[in-house]
Amino acid sequence: MSTTRPPGRDVTATRYGISRDELTVLLDGEPRYRVDQVWHGLYGRLESPEEMTNVPAALRRRLAAELPVSLEPVTESISDTGDTVKFLWALHGGAQVETVLMLYPDRATVCVSSQAGCAMACGFCATGQAGFTRHLTTSEIVEQVVVAARRARDGGRRVSNVVFMGMGEPLANEAPVWGAVRRLHDDIGLSARHLTISTVGIVPGIRRLAERDLPVTLAVSLHAANDELRDELVPINRRYPLEQLLDACRDFIAANRRRISFEWAMIDGVNDRASDAVELAALCRRLQPAAHVNLIPLNPTPGWPTPGTPPEGVRAFRDRLVALGVNATIRANRGTDIDAACGQLAARAMPTQSAHPVTLTTATAES
Ligand code: SAH
């Protein structure tokens, strides 16, 4: 097993946070090829230092101690069908986050968290209901992918996609998120278009994303196509209303030459009316190429009383959009039986400012 960072010890290097240059310094005195060996072990072979059998045992031990992991496993849940796995982690300081691995016939996707909790306060989202605890580091984000990728590999599968659709708002934690994107692309070797950043609509963040040097995929959680309703459902809309959001989306598409997708959680009688389809279609057409719409059947969460649109209503809304010329699909619902579906990630976010950080074991973290 990997060693975790001792509580309270101020260590800056973490296993998936250390840069290649920093690793070179750490390996000073070793043969030059060691840096490549260790780097390839960590990212190419997804090994922990203990597993790097091509590295001398003493160095393996030193690396395990000096490059601690950032995530302490708490629990793991597997859906009845076996194709969705949810990992619950404790972070240093005690906050908890979740990661979901989804195995499809043609791809394997990891859904990562970018923050413990979320400050965006969308009422229908369990993470939003819990409030914000803290940002995740690059290391904490990358490690989620590495652990899930190992699990996929154990089942003979290779992770192909990473979506920033877990807990948190990725564009409210830009630098660590971008650090993770770079590492997933440069070191793990995932293609940029298979990395999807999903945002509630932080306009300056979308604009900066458009200027980055990797053409990642952008998803925007729209949920309403007029400001009155969106102000209610997605409170950040009061700060960045639809016109500004659309402008930023247009610029992103122009810079990236990539289609974007709008996510739309279907809430019964709230955003599934004929008028909603008409407004949404008009909005999609204003983007060239027109935005793709991803309809998400609303998943139940404790703090939101309004039910989701029934399945036949979801299909009718999709058909209406298609008839209006919109490319719309219904997102397959994954992991509802293990509370791992969209918007259901609600790991308990515990306060981080403990004067005496506790060592989390599975037993204490679950109690
Ligand atoms: N903060 C980012 C990342 C979260 S992604 C964002 O808002 O895009 C998770 C997606 O699931 C978002 O589109 C979110 O709006 C949606 N979602 C949240 N709660 C949901 C729920 N209860 N049912 C279905 N989708 C939900």
mmCIF file of C-alpha atoms and ligand atoms in Angstrom:
data_model
loop_
_atom_site.group_PDB
_atom_site.id
_atom_site.type_symbol
_atom_site.label_atom_id
_atom_site.label_comp_id
_atom_site.label_asym_id
_atom_site.label_seq_id
_atom_site.Cartn_x
_atom_site.Cartn_y
_atom_site.Cartn_z
ATOM 1 C CA MET A 1 0.000 0.000 0.000
ATOM 2 C CA SER A 2 1.062 3.559 -0.565
ATOM 3 C CA THR A 3 2.182 5.752 2.281
ATOM 4 C CA THR A 4 0.067 8.795 2.940
ATOM 5 C CA ARG A 5 1.448 12.100 4.128
ATOM 6 C CA PRO A 6 1.783 12.150 7.922
ATOM 7 C CA PRO A 7 -0.821 14.496 9.395
ATOM 8 C CA GLY A 8 0.453 17.945 10.200
ATOM 9 C CA ARG A 9 3.736 17.512 8.372
ATOM 10 C CA ASP A 10 4.355 20.311 5.926
ATOM 11 C CA VAL A 11 5.402 18.504 2.780
ATOM 12 C CA THR A 12 5.164 20.334 -0.500
ATOM 13 C CA ALA A 13 5.984 17.450 -2.845
ATOM 14 C CA THR A 14 3.153 15.074 -3.576
ATOM 15 C CA ARG A 15 3.194 12.056 -5.827
ATOM 16 C CA TYR A 16 1.179 13.552 -8.671
ATOM 17 C CA GLY A 17 1.953 17.197 -7.950
ATOM 18 C CA ILE A 18 5.733 17.109 -8.269
ATOM 19 C CA SER A 19 7.055 18.407 -11.586
ATOM 20 C CA ARG A 20 9.600 16.568 -13.664
ATOM 21 C CA ASP A 21 12.213 19.185 -12.788
ATOM 22 C CA GLU A 22 11.509 18.769 -9.089
ATOM 23 C CA LEU A 23 11.772 15.011 -9.469
ATOM 24 C CA THR A 24 15.145 15.498 -11.145
ATOM 25 C CA VAL A 25 16.302 17.396 -8.065
ATOM 26 C CA LEU A 26 14.882 14.717 -5.776
ATOM 27 C CA LEU A 27 16.781 12.053 -7.729
ATOM 28 C CA ASP A 28 20.063 13.947 -7.605
ATOM 29 C CA GLY A 29 22.916 11.460 -7.419
ATOM 30 C CA GLU A 30 20.970 8.728 -9.212
ATOM 31 C CA PRO A 31 21.748 7.769 -12.806
ATOM 32 C CA ARG A 32 20.122 10.173 -15.241
ATOM 33 C CA TYR A 33 17.729 7.594 -16.676
ATOM 34 C CA ARG A 34 16.008 7.232 -13.318
ATOM 35 C CA VAL A 35 13.877 10.322 -13.869
ATOM 36 C CA ASP A 36 12.384 8.819 -17.020
ATOM 37 C CA GLN A 37 11.964 5.483 -15.324
ATOM 38 C CA VAL A 38 10.086 6.898 -12.342
ATOM 39 C CA TRP A 39 8.028 9.286 -14.458
ATOM 40 C CA HIS A 40 7.023 6.498 -16.805
ATOM 41 C CA GLY A 41 6.296 4.284 -13.818
ATOM 42 C CA LEU A 42 3.965 6.876 -12.298
ATOM 43 C CA TYR A 43 2.097 7.941 -15.418
ATOM 44 C CA GLY A 44 2.709 5.375 -18.172
ATOM 45 C CA ARG A 45 2.438 2.256 -16.026
ATOM 46 C CA LEU A 46 0.321 3.787 -13.270
ATOM 47 C CA GLU A 47 2.587 2.235 -10.648
ATOM 48 C CA SER A 48 3.145 3.259 -7.082
ATOM 49 C CA PRO A 49 6.860 3.584 -6.192
ATOM 50 C CA GLU A 50 6.644 0.243 -4.359
ATOM 51 C CA GLU A 51 5.676 -1.420 -7.633
ATOM 52 C CA MET A 52 8.589 -0.024 -9.638
ATOM 53 C CA THR A 53 10.603 -3.225 -9.751
ATOM 54 C CA ASN A 54 13.109 -1.688 -12.166
ATOM 55 C CA VAL A 55 14.122 0.761 -9.412
ATOM 56 C CA PRO A 56 16.362 -0.331 -6.469
ATOM 57 C CA ALA A 57 14.401 -1.220 -3.350
ATOM 58 C CA ALA A 58 15.934 1.506 -1.188
ATOM 59 C CA LEU A 59 14.972 4.184 -3.689
ATOM 60 C CA ARG A 60 11.470 2.728 -3.963
ATOM 61 C CA ARG A 61 11.067 3.135 -0.234
ATOM 62 C CA ARG A 62 12.441 6.659 -0.306
ATOM 63 C CA LEU A 63 10.100 7.685 -3.130
ATOM 64 C CA ALA A 64 7.107 6.191 -1.357
ATOM 65 C CA ALA A 65 7.949 8.231 1.751
ATOM 66 C CA GLU A 66 8.914 11.483 0.027
ATOM 67 C CA LEU A 67 6.154 11.461 -2.559
ATOM 68 C CA PRO A 68 3.086 10.736 -0.485
ATOM 69 C CA VAL A 69 -0.318 10.201 -2.031
ATOM 70 C CA SER A 70 -3.034 12.785 -1.381
ATOM 71 C CA LEU A 71 -6.178 10.671 -1.183
ATOM 72 C CA GLU A 72 -7.113 8.354 1.617
ATOM 73 C CA PRO A 73 -9.644 5.744 0.486
ATOM 74 C CA VAL A 74 -12.820 5.781 2.584
ATOM 75 C CA THR A 75 -15.311 3.605 0.719
ATOM 76 C CA GLU A 76 -15.959 2.281 -2.714
ATOM 77 C CA SER A 77 -19.342 1.405 -4.182
ATOM 78 C CA ILE A 78 -20.049 -0.645 -7.282
ATOM 79 C CA SER A 79 -23.356 -0.434 -9.146
ATOM 80 C CA ASP A 80 -25.506 -3.554 -9.524
ATOM 81 C CA THR A 81 -24.496 -3.774 -13.151
ATOM 82 C CA GLY A 82 -20.819 -3.589 -12.204
ATOM 83 C CA ASP A 83 -19.999 -0.941 -14.768
ATOM 84 C CA THR A 84 -19.994 2.097 -12.463
ATOM 85 C CA VAL A 85 -17.645 2.461 -9.503
ATOM 86 C CA LYS A 86 -17.768 5.348 -7.040
ATOM 87 C CA PHE A 87 -14.734 6.115 -4.885
ATOM 88 C CA LEU A 88 -15.075 8.181 -1.728
ATOM 89 C CA TRP A 89 -11.849 9.836 -0.562
ATOM 90 C CA ALA A 90 -10.746 11.756 2.486
ATOM 91 C CA LEU A 91 -8.431 14.669 1.752
ATOM 92 C CA HIS A 92 -5.833 16.060 4.107
ATOM 93 C CA GLY A 93 -7.737 18.189 6.568
ATOM 94 C CA GLY A 94 -10.750 15.910 6.515
ATOM 95 C CA ALA A 95 -12.920 17.053 3.612
ATOM 96 C CA GLN A 96 -14.262 14.289 1.419
ATOM 97 C CA VAL A 97 -14.732 14.048 -2.329
ATOM 98 C CA GLU A 98 -15.946 11.457 -4.794
ATOM 99 C CA THR A 99 -14.782 10.095 -8.135
ATOM 100 C CA VAL A 100 -16.817 7.955 -10.528
ATOM 101 C CA LEU A 101 -15.490 5.455 -13.061
ATOM 102 C CA MET A 102 -17.934 4.553 -15.817
ATOM 103 C CA LEU A 103 -17.261 1.656 -18.169
ATOM 104 C CA TYR A 104 -19.044 1.770 -21.515
ATOM 105 C CA PRO A 105 -18.662 -0.690 -24.383
ATOM 106 C CA ASP A 106 -16.591 1.773 -26.397
ATOM 107 C CA ARG A 107 -14.908 3.924 -23.746
ATOM 108 C CA ALA A 108 -14.083 4.269 -20.069
ATOM 109 C CA THR A 109 -14.720 7.638 -18.458
ATOM 110 C CA VAL A 110 -13.550 9.027 -15.135
ATOM 111 C CA CYS A 111 -15.662 11.778 -13.597
ATOM 112 C CA VAL A 112 -13.424 13.796 -11.267
ATOM 113 C CA SER A 113 -14.105 16.314 -8.524
ATOM 114 C CA SER A 114 -12.326 19.656 -8.691
ATOM 115 C CA GLN A 115 -13.457 21.035 -5.322
ATOM 116 C CA ALA A 116 -14.688 19.647 -2.009
ATOM 117 C CA GLY A 117 -18.215 21.017 -2.062
ATOM 118 C CA CYS A 118 -19.203 23.858 -4.358
ATOM 119 C CA ALA A 119 -20.038 27.530 -3.914
ATOM 120 C CA MET A 120 -22.334 27.812 -6.950
ATOM 121 C CA ALA A 121 -25.449 26.884 -4.973
ATOM 122 C CA CYS A 122 -27.533 25.329 -7.765
ATOM 123 C CA GLY A 123 -30.524 24.160 -5.714
ATOM 124 C CA PHE A 124 -31.078 20.854 -7.519
ATOM 125 C CA CYS A 125 -27.459 19.688 -7.082
ATOM 126 C CA ALA A 126 -26.473 17.774 -3.944
ATOM 127 C CA THR A 127 -22.961 19.236 -4.007
ATOM 128 C CA GLY A 128 -24.375 22.747 -4.289
ATOM 129 C CA GLN A 129 -26.696 22.066 -1.369
ATOM 130 C CA ALA A 130 -23.677 21.172 0.792
ATOM 131 C CA GLY A 131 -21.760 24.407 0.191
ATOM 132 C CA PHE A 132 -18.053 24.967 -0.412
ATOM 133 C CA THR A 133 -15.224 23.503 1.677
ATOM 134 C CA ARG A 134 -12.024 23.847 -0.323
ATOM 135 C CA HIS A 135 -10.274 23.716 -3.681
ATOM 136 C CA LEU A 136 -8.527 20.553 -4.789
ATOM 137 C CA THR A 137 -4.869 20.590 -5.810
ATOM 138 C CA THR A 138 -3.557 19.337 -9.140
ATOM 139 C CA SER A 139 -2.179 16.306 -7.338
ATOM 140 C CA GLU A 140 -5.540 15.469 -5.788
ATOM 141 C CA ILE A 141 -7.256 15.704 -9.164
ATOM 142 C CA VAL A 142 -4.652 13.665 -11.061
ATOM 143 C CA GLU A 143 -4.588 11.000 -8.372
ATOM 144 C CA GLN A 144 -8.340 10.457 -8.806
ATOM 145 C CA VAL A 145 -7.709 9.593 -12.443
ATOM 146 C CA VAL A 146 -4.694 7.395 -11.737
ATOM 147 C CA VAL A 147 -6.549 5.291 -9.174
ATOM 148 C CA ALA A 148 -9.605 4.924 -11.399
ATOM 149 C CA ALA A 149 -7.383 4.093 -14.384
ATOM 150 C CA ARG A 150 -5.690 1.364 -12.375
ATOM 151 C CA ARG A 151 -9.066 -0.080 -11.515
ATOM 152 C CA ALA A 152 -10.104 0.037 -15.178
ATOM 153 C CA ARG A 153 -6.857 -1.659 -16.150
ATOM 154 C CA ASP A 154 -7.432 -4.440 -13.641
ATOM 155 C CA GLY A 155 -10.616 -5.182 -15.591
ATOM 156 C CA GLY A 156 -8.767 -5.084 -18.893
ATOM 157 C CA ARG A 157 -9.934 -1.585 -19.770
ATOM 158 C CA ARG A 158 -8.153 1.672 -20.503
ATOM 159 C CA VAL A 159 -9.454 5.052 -19.402
ATOM 160 C CA SER A 160 -10.108 7.134 -22.515
ATOM 161 C CA ASN A 161 -12.039 10.132 -21.197
ATOM 162 C CA VAL A 162 -11.971 12.404 -18.183
ATOM 163 C CA VAL A 163 -14.876 14.708 -17.401
ATOM 164 C CA PHE A 164 -14.672 17.468 -14.787
ATOM 165 C CA MET A 165 -18.267 16.788 -13.790
ATOM 166 C CA GLY A 166 -17.813 15.596 -10.249
ATOM 167 C CA MET A 167 -18.022 17.812 -7.199
ATOM 168 C CA GLY A 168 -17.147 21.460 -7.619
ATOM 169 C CA GLU A 169 -16.917 24.116 -10.288
ATOM 170 C CA PRO A 170 -13.712 23.595 -12.294
ATOM 171 C CA LEU A 171 -13.568 27.177 -13.565
ATOM 172 C CA ALA A 172 -13.666 28.446 -9.979
ATOM 173 C CA ASN A 173 -10.406 26.520 -9.397
ATOM 174 C CA GLU A 174 -8.681 27.204 -12.670
ATOM 175 C CA ALA A 175 -4.946 26.841 -12.062
ATOM 176 C CA PRO A 176 -5.021 23.440 -10.310
ATOM 177 C CA VAL A 177 -7.584 22.179 -12.824
ATOM 178 C CA TRP A 178 -5.427 23.293 -15.722
ATOM 179 C CA GLY A 179 -2.373 21.733 -14.079
ATOM 180 C CA ALA A 180 -4.297 18.456 -13.971
ATOM 181 C CA VAL A 181 -5.423 18.795 -17.589
ATOM 182 C CA ARG A 182 -1.796 19.253 -18.676
ATOM 183 C CA ARG A 183 -0.680 16.207 -16.751
ATOM 184 C CA LEU A 184 -3.502 14.024 -18.026
ATOM 185 C CA HIS A 185 -2.654 15.081 -21.549
ATOM 186 C CA ASP A 186 1.143 15.293 -21.436
ATOM 187 C CA ASP A 187 1.962 12.414 -19.112
ATOM 188 C CA ILE A 188 -0.977 10.021 -19.052
ATOM 189 C CA GLY A 189 -1.460 10.602 -22.775
ATOM 190 C CA LEU A 190 -5.175 11.380 -22.952
ATOM 191 C CA SER A 191 -6.254 13.378 -25.976
ATOM 192 C CA ALA A 192 -7.353 16.954 -25.306
ATOM 193 C CA ARG A 193 -10.749 16.485 -26.886
ATOM 194 C CA HIS A 194 -11.395 13.579 -24.530
ATOM 195 C CA LEU A 195 -10.943 15.929 -21.575
ATOM 196 C CA THR A 196 -14.188 17.755 -20.840
ATOM 197 C CA ILE A 197 -14.513 20.748 -18.570
ATOM 198 C CA SER A 198 -18.064 21.317 -17.455
ATOM 199 C CA THR A 199 -18.943 24.754 -16.135
ATOM 200 C CA VAL A 200 -21.924 26.421 -14.608
ATOM 201 C CA GLY A 201 -21.070 29.376 -16.870
ATOM 202 C CA ILE A 202 -18.173 31.366 -15.395
ATOM 203 C CA VAL A 203 -17.674 33.736 -18.303
ATOM 204 C CA PRO A 204 -14.083 34.947 -17.650
ATOM 205 C CA GLY A 205 -13.010 31.327 -17.106
ATOM 206 C CA ILE A 206 -14.537 30.250 -20.432
ATOM 207 C CA ARG A 207 -12.698 33.094 -22.138
ATOM 208 C CA ARG A 208 -9.384 32.070 -20.594
ATOM 209 C CA LEU A 209 -10.043 28.442 -21.496
ATOM 210 C CA ALA A 210 -10.448 29.518 -25.118
ATOM 211 C CA GLU A 211 -6.917 30.914 -25.037
ATOM 212 C CA ARG A 212 -5.252 27.845 -23.548
ATOM 213 C CA ASP A 213 -2.956 25.775 -25.712
ATOM 214 C CA LEU A 214 -4.953 22.534 -25.533
ATOM 215 C CA PRO A 215 -8.336 22.251 -27.272
ATOM 216 C CA VAL A 216 -10.279 20.601 -24.466
ATOM 217 C CA THR A 217 -14.002 20.009 -24.789
ATOM 218 C CA LEU A 218 -16.368 22.453 -23.102
ATOM 219 C CA ALA A 219 -19.750 21.625 -21.607
ATOM 220 C CA VAL A 220 -21.962 24.359 -20.193
ATOM 221 C CA SER A 221 -24.634 23.565 -17.622
ATOM 222 C CA LEU A 222 -27.403 25.681 -19.101
ATOM 223 C CA HIS A 223 -30.671 24.253 -17.679
ATOM 224 C CA ALA A 224 -32.668 27.348 -18.690
ATOM 225 C CA ALA A 225 -32.717 29.485 -21.828
ATOM 226 C CA ASN A 226 -34.071 32.705 -20.349
ATOM 227 C CA ASP A 227 -32.518 34.801 -17.600
ATOM 228 C CA GLU A 228 -35.558 34.773 -15.353
ATOM 229 C CA LEU A 229 -35.576 30.992 -14.979
ATOM 230 C CA ARG A 230 -31.798 30.616 -15.088
ATOM 231 C CA ASP A 231 -31.378 33.178 -12.285
ATOM 232 C CA GLU A 232 -33.447 30.779 -10.177
ATOM 233 C CA LEU A 233 -31.893 27.477 -11.166
ATOM 234 C CA VAL A 234 -28.275 28.551 -11.608
ATOM 235 C CA PRO A 235 -27.668 31.550 -9.324
ATOM 236 C CA ILE A 236 -24.343 32.535 -10.965
ATOM 237 C CA ASN A 237 -26.508 33.618 -13.917
ATOM 238 C CA ARG A 238 -27.222 36.833 -12.015
ATOM 239 C CA ARG A 239 -23.526 37.650 -12.337
ATOM 240 C CA TYR A 240 -23.008 36.270 -15.862
ATOM 241 C CA PRO A 241 -26.339 36.452 -17.669
ATOM 242 C CA LEU A 242 -27.152 34.498 -20.812
ATOM 243 C CA GLU A 243 -26.076 37.110 -23.353
ATOM 244 C CA GLN A 244 -22.583 37.264 -21.857
ATOM 245 C CA LEU A 245 -22.458 33.494 -21.561
ATOM 246 C CA LEU A 246 -23.427 33.025 -25.197
ATOM 247 C CA ASP A 247 -20.811 35.538 -26.305
ATOM 248 C CA ALA A 248 -18.132 33.636 -24.396
ATOM 249 C CA CYS A 249 -19.337 30.332 -25.896
ATOM 250 C CA ARG A 250 -19.179 31.853 -29.361
ATOM 251 C CA ASP A 251 -15.602 33.005 -28.772
ATOM 252 C CA PHE A 252 -14.640 29.608 -27.382
ATOM 253 C CA ILE A 253 -15.968 27.896 -30.504
ATOM 254 C CA ALA A 254 -14.170 30.377 -32.759
ATOM 255 C CA ALA A 255 -10.862 29.844 -30.944
ATOM 256 C CA ASN A 256 -11.156 26.096 -30.578
ATOM 257 C CA ARG A 257 -13.155 25.182 -33.660
ATOM 258 C CA ARG A 258 -15.002 22.703 -31.496
ATOM 259 C CA ARG A 259 -18.678 22.183 -30.910
ATOM 260 C CA ILE A 260 -19.765 22.735 -27.317
ATOM 261 C CA SER A 261 -22.540 20.991 -25.458
ATOM 262 C CA PHE A 262 -25.228 22.353 -23.214
ATOM 263 C CA GLU A 263 -26.342 20.260 -20.271
ATOM 264 C CA TRP A 264 -29.979 20.423 -19.321
ATOM 265 C CA ALA A 265 -31.222 18.623 -16.180
ATOM 266 C CA MET A 266 -34.911 17.989 -16.816
ATOM 267 C CA ILE A 267 -37.146 19.258 -14.030
ATOM 268 C CA ASP A 268 -40.842 18.452 -14.177
ATOM 269 C CA GLY A 269 -42.945 21.437 -15.233
ATOM 270 C CA VAL A 270 -39.999 23.816 -14.734
ATOM 271 C CA ASN A 271 -37.774 23.601 -17.819
ATOM 272 C CA ASP A 272 -39.419 20.872 -19.903
ATOM 273 C CA ARG A 273 -42.260 22.870 -21.455
ATOM 274 C CA ALA A 274 -42.763 23.423 -25.174
ATOM 275 C CA SER A 275 -41.703 27.048 -24.710
ATOM 276 C CA ASP A 276 -38.436 25.901 -23.112
ATOM 277 C CA ALA A 277 -37.656 23.758 -26.158
ATOM 278 C CA VAL A 278 -38.337 26.694 -28.469
ATOM 279 C CA GLU A 279 -36.138 29.085 -26.473
ATOM 280 C CA LEU A 280 -33.365 26.518 -26.179
ATOM 281 C CA ALA A 281 -33.439 25.756 -29.895
ATOM 282 C CA ALA A 282 -33.181 29.462 -30.705
ATOM 283 C CA LEU A 283 -30.212 29.791 -28.389
ATOM 284 C CA CYS A 284 -28.432 26.759 -29.891
ATOM 285 C CA ARG A 285 -28.841 28.117 -33.386
ATOM 286 C CA ARG A 286 -27.015 31.291 -32.429
ATOM 287 C CA LEU A 287 -23.833 29.246 -32.085
ATOM 288 C CA GLN A 288 -22.065 27.942 -35.186
ATOM 289 C CA PRO A 289 -21.737 25.013 -35.290
ATOM 290 C CA ALA A 290 -24.901 24.809 -33.256
ATOM 291 C CA ALA A 291 -24.502 23.528 -29.714
ATOM 292 C CA HIS A 292 -25.277 19.930 -28.899
ATOM 293 C CA VAL A 293 -27.814 19.438 -26.100
ATOM 294 C CA ASN A 294 -27.331 16.768 -23.477
ATOM 295 C CA LEU A 295 -30.560 16.117 -21.592
ATOM 296 C CA ILE A 296 -29.990 14.745 -18.090
ATOM 297 C CA PRO A 297 -32.950 13.134 -16.350
ATOM 298 C CA LEU A 298 -32.979 14.953 -12.984
ATOM 299 C CA ASN A 299 -31.573 12.748 -10.241
ATOM 300 C CA PRO A 300 -33.207 13.008 -6.846
ATOM 301 C CA THR A 301 -31.286 14.902 -4.144
ATOM 302 C CA PRO A 302 -32.287 15.497 -0.521
ATOM 303 C CA GLY A 303 -32.716 19.261 -0.705
ATOM 304 C CA TRP A 304 -34.801 19.636 -3.880
ATOM 305 C CA PRO A 305 -38.490 18.798 -3.775
ATOM 306 C CA THR A 306 -39.452 19.124 -7.463
ATOM 307 C CA PRO A 307 -39.290 15.771 -9.272
ATOM 308 C CA GLY A 308 -37.533 15.107 -12.523
ATOM 309 C CA THR A 309 -39.373 14.949 -15.826
ATOM 310 C CA PRO A 310 -40.703 11.388 -16.318
ATOM 311 C CA PRO A 311 -38.872 9.334 -18.993
ATOM 312 C CA GLU A 312 -41.570 9.788 -21.630
ATOM 313 C CA GLY A 313 -41.453 13.544 -21.056
ATOM 314 C CA VAL A 314 -37.687 13.537 -21.492
ATOM 315 C CA ARG A 315 -38.055 11.708 -24.808
ATOM 316 C CA ALA A 316 -40.806 14.076 -25.939
ATOM 317 C CA PHE A 317 -38.619 17.083 -25.129
ATOM 318 C CA ARG A 318 -35.744 15.526 -27.062
ATOM 319 C CA ASP A 319 -38.033 14.876 -30.047
ATOM 320 C CA ARG A 320 -39.260 18.439 -29.924
ATOM 321 C CA LEU A 321 -35.687 19.752 -29.976
ATOM 322 C CA VAL A 322 -34.754 17.451 -32.857
ATOM 323 C CA ALA A 323 -37.803 18.657 -34.779
ATOM 324 C CA LEU A 324 -36.534 22.196 -34.213
ATOM 325 C CA GLY A 325 -33.216 21.212 -35.784
ATOM 326 C CA VAL A 326 -31.230 20.730 -32.575
ATOM 327 C CA ASN A 327 -28.792 17.895 -32.076
ATOM 328 C CA ALA A 328 -30.072 16.549 -28.733
ATOM 329 C CA THR A 329 -29.369 13.347 -26.847
ATOM 330 C CA ILE A 330 -30.476 11.902 -23.517
ATOM 331 C CA ARG A 331 -27.655 11.113 -21.136
ATOM 332 C CA ALA A 332 -27.760 7.502 -19.994
ATOM 333 C CA ASN A 333 -28.300 7.435 -16.297
ATOM 334 C CA ARG A 334 -25.409 5.836 -14.481
ATOM 335 C CA GLY A 335 -24.958 4.902 -10.868
ATOM 336 C CA THR A 336 -28.253 6.098 -9.356
ATOM 337 C CA ASP A 337 -28.280 2.984 -7.138
ATOM 338 C CA ILE A 338 -24.976 4.069 -5.562
ATOM 339 C CA ASP A 339 -25.759 7.812 -5.484
ATOM 340 C CA ALA A 340 -23.125 8.363 -8.147
ATOM 341 C CA ALA A 341 -25.294 9.974 -10.806
ATOM 342 C CA CYS A 342 -25.054 13.594 -11.992
ATOM 343 C CA GLY A 343 -25.647 15.990 -9.146
ATOM 344 C CA GLN A 344 -25.744 13.303 -6.469
ATOM 345 C CA LEU A 345 -22.151 13.556 -5.272
ATOM 346 C CA ALA A 346 -22.421 14.746 -1.722
ATOM 347 C CA ALA A 347 -19.541 13.300 0.215
ATOM 348 C CA ARG A 348 -19.629 14.901 3.600
ATOM 349 C CA ALA A 349 -17.542 18.036 3.357
ATOM 350 C CA MET A 350 -15.958 18.416 6.757
ATOM 351 C CA PRO A 351 -14.217 21.598 7.923
ATOM 352 C CA THR A 352 -10.579 21.852 6.895
ATOM 353 C CA GLN A 353 -9.290 24.243 9.532
ATOM 354 C CA SER A 354 -8.730 21.690 12.251
ATOM 355 C CA ALA A 355 -5.849 22.719 14.519
ATOM 356 C CA HIS A 356 -5.060 19.057 15.089
ATOM 357 C CA PRO A 357 -5.551 17.230 11.819
ATOM 358 C CA VAL A 358 -6.920 13.786 12.419
ATOM 359 C CA THR A 359 -5.606 10.640 10.827
ATOM 360 C CA LEU A 360 -8.511 9.299 8.874
ATOM 361 C CA THR A 361 -9.006 5.604 8.812
ATOM 362 C CA THR A 362 -11.864 3.891 7.099
ATOM 363 C CA ALA A 363 -13.582 3.364 10.429
ATOM 364 C CA THR A 364 -13.408 6.948 11.699
ATOM 365 C CA ALA A 365 -14.210 8.457 8.336
ATOM 366 C CA GLU A 366 -17.338 6.371 7.970
ATOM 367 C CA SER A 367 -18.617 6.776 11.474
HETATM 368 N N1 SAH B 1 -19.999 22.748 -11.654
HETATM 369 C C1 SAH B 1 -19.878 22.116 -12.950
HETATM 370 C C2 SAH B 1 -19.561 20.664 -12.825
HETATM 371 C C3 SAH B 1 -20.688 19.815 -12.294
HETATM 372 S S1 SAH B 1 -21.092 18.784 -13.593
HETATM 373 C C4 SAH B 1 -21.121 22.373 -13.752
HETATM 374 O O1 SAH B 1 -22.060 22.912 -13.203
HETATM 375 O O2 SAH B 1 -21.118 22.093 -14.941
HETATM 376 C C5 SAH B 1 -22.477 18.002 -13.115
HETATM 377 C C6 SAH B 1 -23.627 18.188 -14.078
HETATM 378 O O3 SAH B 1 -24.751 17.582 -13.465
HETATM 379 C C7 SAH B 1 -23.976 19.642 -14.291
HETATM 380 O O4 SAH B 1 -24.500 19.847 -15.570
HETATM 381 C C8 SAH B 1 -25.049 19.829 -13.260
HETATM 382 O O5 SAH B 1 -25.858 20.935 -13.526
HETATM 383 C C9 SAH B 1 -25.780 18.541 -13.379
HETATM 384 N N2 SAH B 1 -26.603 18.235 -12.217
HETATM 385 C C10 SAH B 1 -26.505 18.771 -10.986
HETATM 386 N N3 SAH B 1 -27.446 18.255 -10.187
HETATM 387 C C11 SAH B 1 -28.154 17.389 -10.921
HETATM 388 C C12 SAH B 1 -29.238 16.510 -10.636
HETATM 389 N N4 SAH B 1 -29.786 16.459 -9.429
HETATM 390 N N5 SAH B 1 -29.689 15.739 -11.632
HETATM 391 C C13 SAH B 1 -29.129 15.769 -12.852
HETATM 392 N N6 SAH B 1 -28.091 16.570 -13.177
HETATM 393 C C14 SAH B 1 -27.606 17.368 -12.214
#
